[in-house]
PDB file of C-alpha atoms in Angstrom:
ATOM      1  CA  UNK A 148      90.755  89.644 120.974  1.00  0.00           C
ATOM      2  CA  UNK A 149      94.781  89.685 120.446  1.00  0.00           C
ATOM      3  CA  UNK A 150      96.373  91.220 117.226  1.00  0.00           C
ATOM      4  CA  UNK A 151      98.090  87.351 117.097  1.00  0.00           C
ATOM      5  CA  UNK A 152      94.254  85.594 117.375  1.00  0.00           C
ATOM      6  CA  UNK A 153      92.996  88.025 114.484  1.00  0.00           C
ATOM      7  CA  UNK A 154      95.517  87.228 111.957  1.00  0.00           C
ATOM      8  CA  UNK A 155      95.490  83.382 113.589  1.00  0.00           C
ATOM      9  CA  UNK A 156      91.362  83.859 111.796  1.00  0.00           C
ATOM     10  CA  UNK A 157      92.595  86.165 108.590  1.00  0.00           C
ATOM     11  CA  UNK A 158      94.808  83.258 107.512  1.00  0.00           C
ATOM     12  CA  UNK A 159      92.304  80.404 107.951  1.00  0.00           C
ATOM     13  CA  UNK A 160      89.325  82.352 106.304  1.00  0.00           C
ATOM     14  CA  UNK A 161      91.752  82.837 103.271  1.00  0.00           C
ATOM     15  CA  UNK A 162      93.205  79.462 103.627  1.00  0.00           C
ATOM     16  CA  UNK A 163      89.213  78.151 103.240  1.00  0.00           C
ATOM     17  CA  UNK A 164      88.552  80.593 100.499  1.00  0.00           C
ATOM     18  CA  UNK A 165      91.505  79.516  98.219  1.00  0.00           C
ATOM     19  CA  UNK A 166      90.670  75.852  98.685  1.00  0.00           C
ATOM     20  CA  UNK A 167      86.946  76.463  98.518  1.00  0.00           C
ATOM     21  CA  UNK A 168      86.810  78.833  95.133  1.00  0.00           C
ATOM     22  CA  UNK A 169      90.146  77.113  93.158  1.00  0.00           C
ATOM     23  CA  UNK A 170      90.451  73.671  93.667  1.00  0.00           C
ATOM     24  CA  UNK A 171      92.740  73.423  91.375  1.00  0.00           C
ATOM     25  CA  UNK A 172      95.647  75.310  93.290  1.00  0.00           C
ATOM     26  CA  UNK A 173      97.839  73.955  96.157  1.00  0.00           C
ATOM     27  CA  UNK A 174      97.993  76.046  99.203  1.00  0.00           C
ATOM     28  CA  UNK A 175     100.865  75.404 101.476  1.00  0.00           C
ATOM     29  CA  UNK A 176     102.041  76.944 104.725  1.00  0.00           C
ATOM     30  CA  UNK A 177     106.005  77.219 105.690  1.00  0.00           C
ATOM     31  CA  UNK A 178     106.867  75.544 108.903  1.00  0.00           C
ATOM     32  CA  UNK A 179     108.150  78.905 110.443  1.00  0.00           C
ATOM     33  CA  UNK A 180     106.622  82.288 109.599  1.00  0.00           C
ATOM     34  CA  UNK A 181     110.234  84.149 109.772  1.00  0.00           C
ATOM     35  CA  UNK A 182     110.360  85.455 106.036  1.00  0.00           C
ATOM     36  CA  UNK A 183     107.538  87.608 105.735  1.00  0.00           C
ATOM     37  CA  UNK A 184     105.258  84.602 103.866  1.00  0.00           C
ATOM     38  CA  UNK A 185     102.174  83.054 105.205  1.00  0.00           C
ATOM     39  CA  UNK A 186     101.436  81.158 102.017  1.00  0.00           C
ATOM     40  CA  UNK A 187     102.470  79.693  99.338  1.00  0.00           C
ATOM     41  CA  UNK A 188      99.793  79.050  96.180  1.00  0.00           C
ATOM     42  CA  UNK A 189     100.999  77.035  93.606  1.00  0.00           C
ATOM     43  CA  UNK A 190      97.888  78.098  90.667  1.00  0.00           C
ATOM     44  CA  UNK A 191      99.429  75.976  88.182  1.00  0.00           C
ATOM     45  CA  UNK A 192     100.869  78.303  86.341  1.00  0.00           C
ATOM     46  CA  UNK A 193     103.055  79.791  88.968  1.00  0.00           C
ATOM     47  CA  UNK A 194     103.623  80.101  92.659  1.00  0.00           C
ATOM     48  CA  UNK A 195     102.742  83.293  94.381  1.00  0.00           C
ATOM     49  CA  UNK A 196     103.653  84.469  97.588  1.00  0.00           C
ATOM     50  CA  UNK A 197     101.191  85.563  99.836  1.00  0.00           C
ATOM     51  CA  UNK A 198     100.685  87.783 102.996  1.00  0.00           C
ATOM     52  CA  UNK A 199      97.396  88.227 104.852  1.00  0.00           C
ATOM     53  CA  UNK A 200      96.249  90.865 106.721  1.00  0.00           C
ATOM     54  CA  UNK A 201      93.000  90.969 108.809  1.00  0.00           C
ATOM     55  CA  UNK A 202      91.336  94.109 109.056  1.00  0.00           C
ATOM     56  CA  UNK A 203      88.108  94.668 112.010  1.00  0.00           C
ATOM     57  CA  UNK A 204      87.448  98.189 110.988  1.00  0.00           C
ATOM     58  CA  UNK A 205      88.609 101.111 108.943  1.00  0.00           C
ATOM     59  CA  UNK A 206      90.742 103.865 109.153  1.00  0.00           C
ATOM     60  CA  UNK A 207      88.096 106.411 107.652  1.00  0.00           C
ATOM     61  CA  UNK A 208      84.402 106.061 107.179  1.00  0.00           C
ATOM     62  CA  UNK A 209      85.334 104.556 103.819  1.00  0.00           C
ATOM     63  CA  UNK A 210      88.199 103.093 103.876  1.00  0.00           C
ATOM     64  CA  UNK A 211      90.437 100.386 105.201  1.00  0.00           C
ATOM     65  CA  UNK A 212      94.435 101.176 105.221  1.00  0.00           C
ATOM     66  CA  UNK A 213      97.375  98.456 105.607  1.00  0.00           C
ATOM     67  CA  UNK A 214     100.519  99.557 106.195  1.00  0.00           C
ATOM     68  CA  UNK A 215     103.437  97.567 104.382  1.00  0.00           C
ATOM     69  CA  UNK A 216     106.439  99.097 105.557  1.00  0.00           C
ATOM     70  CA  UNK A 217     108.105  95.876 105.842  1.00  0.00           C
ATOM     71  CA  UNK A 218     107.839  94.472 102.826  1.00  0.00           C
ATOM     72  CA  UNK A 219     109.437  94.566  99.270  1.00  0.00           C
ATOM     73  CA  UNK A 220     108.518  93.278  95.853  1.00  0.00           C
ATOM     74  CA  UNK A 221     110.786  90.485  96.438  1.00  0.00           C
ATOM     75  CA  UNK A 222     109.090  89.658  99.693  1.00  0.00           C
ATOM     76  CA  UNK A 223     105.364  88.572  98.687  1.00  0.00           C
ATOM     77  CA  UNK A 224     103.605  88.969  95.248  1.00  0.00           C
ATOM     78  CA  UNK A 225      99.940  89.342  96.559  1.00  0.00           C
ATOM     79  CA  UNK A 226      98.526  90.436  99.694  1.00  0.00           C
ATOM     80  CA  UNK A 227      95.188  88.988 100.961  1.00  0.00           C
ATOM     81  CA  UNK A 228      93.118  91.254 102.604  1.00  0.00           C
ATOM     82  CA  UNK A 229      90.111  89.959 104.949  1.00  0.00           C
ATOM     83  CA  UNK A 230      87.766  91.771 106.486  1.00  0.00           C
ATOM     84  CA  UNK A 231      86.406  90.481 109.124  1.00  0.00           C
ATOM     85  CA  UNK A 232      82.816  92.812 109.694  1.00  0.00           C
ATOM     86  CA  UNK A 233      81.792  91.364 106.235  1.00  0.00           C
ATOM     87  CA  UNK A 234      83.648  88.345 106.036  1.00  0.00           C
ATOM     88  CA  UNK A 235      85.158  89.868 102.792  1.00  0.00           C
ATOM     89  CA  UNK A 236      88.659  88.886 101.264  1.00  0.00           C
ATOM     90  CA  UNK A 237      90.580  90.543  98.471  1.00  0.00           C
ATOM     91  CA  UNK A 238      93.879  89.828  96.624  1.00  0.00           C
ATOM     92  CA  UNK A 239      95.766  93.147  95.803  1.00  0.00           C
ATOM     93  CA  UNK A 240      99.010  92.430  93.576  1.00  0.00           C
ATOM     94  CA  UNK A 241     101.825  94.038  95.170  1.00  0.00           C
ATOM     95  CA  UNK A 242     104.766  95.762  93.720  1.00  0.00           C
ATOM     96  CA  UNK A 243     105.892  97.158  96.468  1.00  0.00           C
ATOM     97  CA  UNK A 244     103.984 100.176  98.130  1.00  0.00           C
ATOM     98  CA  UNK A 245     104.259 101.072 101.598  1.00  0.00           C
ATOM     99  CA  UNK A 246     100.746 101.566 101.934  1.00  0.00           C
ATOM    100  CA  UNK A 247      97.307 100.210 101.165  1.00  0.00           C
ATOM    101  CA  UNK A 248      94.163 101.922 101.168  1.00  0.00           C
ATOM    102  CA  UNK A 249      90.983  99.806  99.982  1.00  0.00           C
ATOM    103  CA  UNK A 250      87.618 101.846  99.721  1.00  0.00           C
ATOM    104  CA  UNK A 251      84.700  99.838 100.943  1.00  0.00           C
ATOM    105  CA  UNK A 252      82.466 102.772 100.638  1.00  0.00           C
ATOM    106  CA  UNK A 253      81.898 106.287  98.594  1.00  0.00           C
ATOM    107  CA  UNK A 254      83.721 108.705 100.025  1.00  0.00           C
ATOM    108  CA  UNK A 255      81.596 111.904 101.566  1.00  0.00           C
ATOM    109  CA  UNK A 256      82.884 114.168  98.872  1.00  0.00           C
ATOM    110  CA  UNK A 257      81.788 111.483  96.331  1.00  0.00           C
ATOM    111  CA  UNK A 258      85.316 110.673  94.492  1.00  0.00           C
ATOM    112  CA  UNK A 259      85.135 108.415  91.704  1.00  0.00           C
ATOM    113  CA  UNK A 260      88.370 108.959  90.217  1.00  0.00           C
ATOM    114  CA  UNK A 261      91.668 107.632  91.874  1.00  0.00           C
ATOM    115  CA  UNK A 262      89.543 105.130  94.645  1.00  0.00           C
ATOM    116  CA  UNK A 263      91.127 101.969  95.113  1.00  0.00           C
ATOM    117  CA  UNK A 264      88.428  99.940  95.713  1.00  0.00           C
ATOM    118  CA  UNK A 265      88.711  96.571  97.710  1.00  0.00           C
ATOM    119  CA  UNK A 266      86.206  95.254  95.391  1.00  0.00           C
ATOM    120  CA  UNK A 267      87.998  95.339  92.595  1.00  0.00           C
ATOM    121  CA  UNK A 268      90.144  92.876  93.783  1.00  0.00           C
ATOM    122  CA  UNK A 269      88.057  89.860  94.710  1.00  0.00           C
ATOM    123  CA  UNK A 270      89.862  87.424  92.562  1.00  0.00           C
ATOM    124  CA  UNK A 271      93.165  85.466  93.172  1.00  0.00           C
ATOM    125  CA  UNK A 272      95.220  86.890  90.711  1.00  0.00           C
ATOM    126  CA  UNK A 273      96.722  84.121  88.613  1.00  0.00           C
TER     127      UNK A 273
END
């Protein structure tokens, strides 16, 4: 399957979640995807700016990692994460990093401390 098919599926299954879980926000697409936006959600109390990226494994056993090189804090407000072997989608604020990395799993060495865990992030964040 094509990089362009993947993220064609990330942005639906997000598009489905937001109008499935929060009824009460307004989801809308721009006509051309040339500035770094693939949504905007209006929650009522403000309008956030949102990428998606589909992910169809990870990086280590553990963890998933999504590279934002691209992007700055003026650019998008939240990034939606789906993951696609679990059907799984997160919302991670963003303030700018140039890189993501979302445990799924316990790490071998069993780290607690410091793990960014895609869980954590499960709701929109209004």
């Amino acid at each position: 399957m094509t990089t362009s098919r993947l993220g064609f599926i990330g942005e639906e299954m997000v598009k489905i979640d937001l109008l499935d879980r929060y009824p009460e926000f307004q989801v809308y697409r721009p006509c051309v995807d040339d500035h770094l936006v693939d949504f905007l959600v209006d929650t009522g109390k403000s309008i956030k700016k949102v990428q998606v990226k589909t992910r169809t494994k990870l990086k280590t056993k553990s963890a998933m990692e999504i590279r934002l090189g691209k992007y700055t804090k003026s650019d998008i407000d939240v990034i939606a994460v789906y993951y696609k072997p679990k059907d799984l989608i997160c919302y991670v604020p963003y303030s700018g990093e140039q890189c993501l990395n979302l445990a799924m799993t316990s790490a071998m060495n069993n780290q607690k401390s410091k793990r960014n865990w895609f869980y954590q992030y499960m709701e929109f964040p209004i």
